[in-house]
mmCIF file of C-alpha atoms in Angstrom:
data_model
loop_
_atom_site.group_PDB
_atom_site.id
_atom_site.type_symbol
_atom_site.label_atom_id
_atom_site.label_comp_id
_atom_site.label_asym_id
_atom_site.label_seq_id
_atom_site.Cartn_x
_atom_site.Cartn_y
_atom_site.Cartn_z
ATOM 1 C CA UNK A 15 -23.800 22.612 -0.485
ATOM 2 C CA UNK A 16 -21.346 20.623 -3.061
ATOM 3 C CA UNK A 17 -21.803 19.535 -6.363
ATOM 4 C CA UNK A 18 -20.121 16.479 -8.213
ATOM 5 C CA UNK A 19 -20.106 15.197 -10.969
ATOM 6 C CA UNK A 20 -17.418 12.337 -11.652
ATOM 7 C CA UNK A 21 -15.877 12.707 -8.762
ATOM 8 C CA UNK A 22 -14.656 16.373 -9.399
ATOM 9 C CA UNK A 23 -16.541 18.997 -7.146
ATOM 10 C CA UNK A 24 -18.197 21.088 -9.358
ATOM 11 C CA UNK A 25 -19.767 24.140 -7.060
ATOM 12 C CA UNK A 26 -19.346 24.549 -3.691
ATOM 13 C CA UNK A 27 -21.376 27.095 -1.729
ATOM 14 C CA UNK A 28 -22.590 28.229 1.673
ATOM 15 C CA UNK A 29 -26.556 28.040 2.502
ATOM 16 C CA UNK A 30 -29.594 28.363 4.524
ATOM 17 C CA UNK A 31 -31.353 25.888 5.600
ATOM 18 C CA UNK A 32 -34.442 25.015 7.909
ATOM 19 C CA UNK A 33 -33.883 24.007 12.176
ATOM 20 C CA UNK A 34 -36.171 26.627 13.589
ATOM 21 C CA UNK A 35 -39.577 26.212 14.365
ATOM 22 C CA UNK A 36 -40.022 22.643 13.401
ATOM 23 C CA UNK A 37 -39.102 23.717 9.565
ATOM 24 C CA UNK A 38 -36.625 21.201 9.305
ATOM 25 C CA UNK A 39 -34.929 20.530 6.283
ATOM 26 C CA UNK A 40 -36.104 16.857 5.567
ATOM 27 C CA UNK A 41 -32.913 14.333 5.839
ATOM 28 C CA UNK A 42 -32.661 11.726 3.192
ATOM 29 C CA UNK A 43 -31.912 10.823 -0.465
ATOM 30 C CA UNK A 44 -33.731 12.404 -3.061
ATOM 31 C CA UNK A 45 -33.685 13.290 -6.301
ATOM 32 C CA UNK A 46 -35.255 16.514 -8.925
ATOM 33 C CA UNK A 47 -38.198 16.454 -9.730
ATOM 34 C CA UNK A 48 -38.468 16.660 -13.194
ATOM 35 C CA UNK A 49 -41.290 18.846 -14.185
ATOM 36 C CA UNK A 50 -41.335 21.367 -11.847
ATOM 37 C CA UNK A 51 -37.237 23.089 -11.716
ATOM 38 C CA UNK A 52 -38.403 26.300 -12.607
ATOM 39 C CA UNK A 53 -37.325 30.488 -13.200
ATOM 40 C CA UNK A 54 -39.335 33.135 -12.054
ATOM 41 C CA UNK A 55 -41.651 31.495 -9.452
ATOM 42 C CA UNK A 56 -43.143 32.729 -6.450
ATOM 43 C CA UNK A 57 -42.986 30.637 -3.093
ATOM 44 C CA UNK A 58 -46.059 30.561 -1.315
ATOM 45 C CA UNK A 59 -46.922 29.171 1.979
ATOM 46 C CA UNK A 60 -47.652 30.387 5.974
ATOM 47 C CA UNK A 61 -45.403 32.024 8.377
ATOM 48 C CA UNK A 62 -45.503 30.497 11.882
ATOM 49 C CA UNK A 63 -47.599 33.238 13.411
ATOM 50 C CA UNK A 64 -50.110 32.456 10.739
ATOM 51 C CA UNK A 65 -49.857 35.299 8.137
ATOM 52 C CA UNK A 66 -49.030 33.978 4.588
ATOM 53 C CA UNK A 67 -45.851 34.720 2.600
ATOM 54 C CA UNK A 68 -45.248 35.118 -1.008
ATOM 55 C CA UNK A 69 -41.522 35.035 -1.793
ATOM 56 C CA UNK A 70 -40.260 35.691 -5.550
ATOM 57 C CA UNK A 71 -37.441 33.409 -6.284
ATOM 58 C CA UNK A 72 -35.300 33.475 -9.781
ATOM 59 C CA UNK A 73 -35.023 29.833 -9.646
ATOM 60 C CA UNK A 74 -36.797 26.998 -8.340
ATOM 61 C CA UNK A 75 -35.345 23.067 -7.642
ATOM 62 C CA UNK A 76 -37.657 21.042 -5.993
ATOM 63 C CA UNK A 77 -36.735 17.439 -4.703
ATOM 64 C CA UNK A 78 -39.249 16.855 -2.032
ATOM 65 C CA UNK A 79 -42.966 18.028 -2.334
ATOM 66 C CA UNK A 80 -42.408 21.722 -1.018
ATOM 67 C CA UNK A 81 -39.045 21.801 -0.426
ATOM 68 C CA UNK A 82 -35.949 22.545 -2.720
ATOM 69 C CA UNK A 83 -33.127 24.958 -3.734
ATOM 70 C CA UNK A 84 -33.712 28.124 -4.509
ATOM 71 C CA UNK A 85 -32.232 32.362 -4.071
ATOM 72 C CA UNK A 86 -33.023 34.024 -1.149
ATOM 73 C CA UNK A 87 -32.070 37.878 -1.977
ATOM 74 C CA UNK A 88 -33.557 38.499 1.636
ATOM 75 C CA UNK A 89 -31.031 36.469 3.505
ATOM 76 C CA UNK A 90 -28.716 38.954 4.823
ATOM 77 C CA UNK A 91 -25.934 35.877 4.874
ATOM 78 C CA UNK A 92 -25.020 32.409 3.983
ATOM 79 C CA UNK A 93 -23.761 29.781 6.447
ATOM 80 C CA UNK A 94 -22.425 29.040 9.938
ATOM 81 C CA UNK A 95 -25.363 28.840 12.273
ATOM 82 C CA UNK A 96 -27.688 31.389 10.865
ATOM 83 C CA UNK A 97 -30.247 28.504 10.325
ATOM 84 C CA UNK A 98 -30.714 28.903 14.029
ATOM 85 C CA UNK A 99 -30.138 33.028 14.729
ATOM 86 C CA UNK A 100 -33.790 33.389 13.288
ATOM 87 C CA UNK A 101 -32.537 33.352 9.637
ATOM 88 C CA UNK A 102 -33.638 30.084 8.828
ATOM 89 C CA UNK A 103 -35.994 28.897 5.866
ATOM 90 C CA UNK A 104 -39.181 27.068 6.002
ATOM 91 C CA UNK A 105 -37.278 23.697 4.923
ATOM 92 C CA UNK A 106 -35.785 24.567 1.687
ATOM 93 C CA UNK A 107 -31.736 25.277 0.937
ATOM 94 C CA UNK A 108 -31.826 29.000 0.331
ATOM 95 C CA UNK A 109 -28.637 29.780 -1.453
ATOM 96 C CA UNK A 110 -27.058 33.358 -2.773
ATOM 97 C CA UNK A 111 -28.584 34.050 -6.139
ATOM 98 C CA UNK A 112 -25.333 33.717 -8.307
ATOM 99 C CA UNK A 113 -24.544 30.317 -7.092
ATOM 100 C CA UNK A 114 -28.106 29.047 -7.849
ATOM 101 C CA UNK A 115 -28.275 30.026 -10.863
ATOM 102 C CA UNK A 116 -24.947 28.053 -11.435
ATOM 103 C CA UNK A 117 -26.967 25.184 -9.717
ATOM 104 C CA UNK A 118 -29.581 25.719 -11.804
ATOM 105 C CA UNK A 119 -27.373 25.524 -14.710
ATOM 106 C CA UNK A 120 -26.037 22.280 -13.978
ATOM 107 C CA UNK A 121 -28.313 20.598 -11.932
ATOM 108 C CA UNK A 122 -29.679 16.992 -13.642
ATOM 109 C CA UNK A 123 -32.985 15.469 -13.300
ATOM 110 C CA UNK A 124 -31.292 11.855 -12.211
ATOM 111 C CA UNK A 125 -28.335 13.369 -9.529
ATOM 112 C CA UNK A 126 -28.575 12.016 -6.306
ATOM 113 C CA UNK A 127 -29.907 14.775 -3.388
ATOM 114 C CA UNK A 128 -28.290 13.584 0.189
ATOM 115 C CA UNK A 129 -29.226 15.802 2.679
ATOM 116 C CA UNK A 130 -27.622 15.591 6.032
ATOM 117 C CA UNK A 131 -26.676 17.307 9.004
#
């Protein structure tokens, strides 16, 4: 993940994101949703065999419906291809906990969201 602002890279930091089991992260341009960046929210949704998970996240950045930055204390790492080594998220960018709260920090409504692979 980067961060700019005025051309200067503000935060740089390795993720998680979705490629297994048709949990894609979504490509595209997006943008924050305003009223819903949130601390201290739990995730809720199904696992792919079915059973339902409830994940406790410090903070919450949505950009598209479901899907957005957030912690992920149970990721045991961040980056190279653990997206595909069973580690990866449902769709959303799972980042280490210090550097999303940086995010989190900084993040503005109006920034443009380019995902990409």
């Amino acid at each position: 993940l980067y961060y700019f602002k005025n051309d200067e890279t503000i935060l740089v930091t390795q993720v998680v994101t979705g490629m297994k089991n048709n949990h894609d992260t979504p490509l595209g341009n997006y943008t924050l949703y305003t009223s819903d960046k949130q601390t201290n929210r739990y995730l809720k949704g199904y696992n792919d065999d079915g059973s339902k998970y409830n994940a406790y996240v410090n903070y919450w950045m949505p950009f598209n419906r479901g899907v957005g930055f957030h912690d992920a204390t149970w990721q045991p790492a961040f980056g190279g291809q653990l997206y595909r080594q069973g580690y990866g998220s449902h769709g959303c960018i799972n980042m280490p906990p210090s550097n999303a709260g940086v995010l989190y920090s900084i993040i503005q409504y109006d920034i443009p969201i380019i995902c990409f692979y």
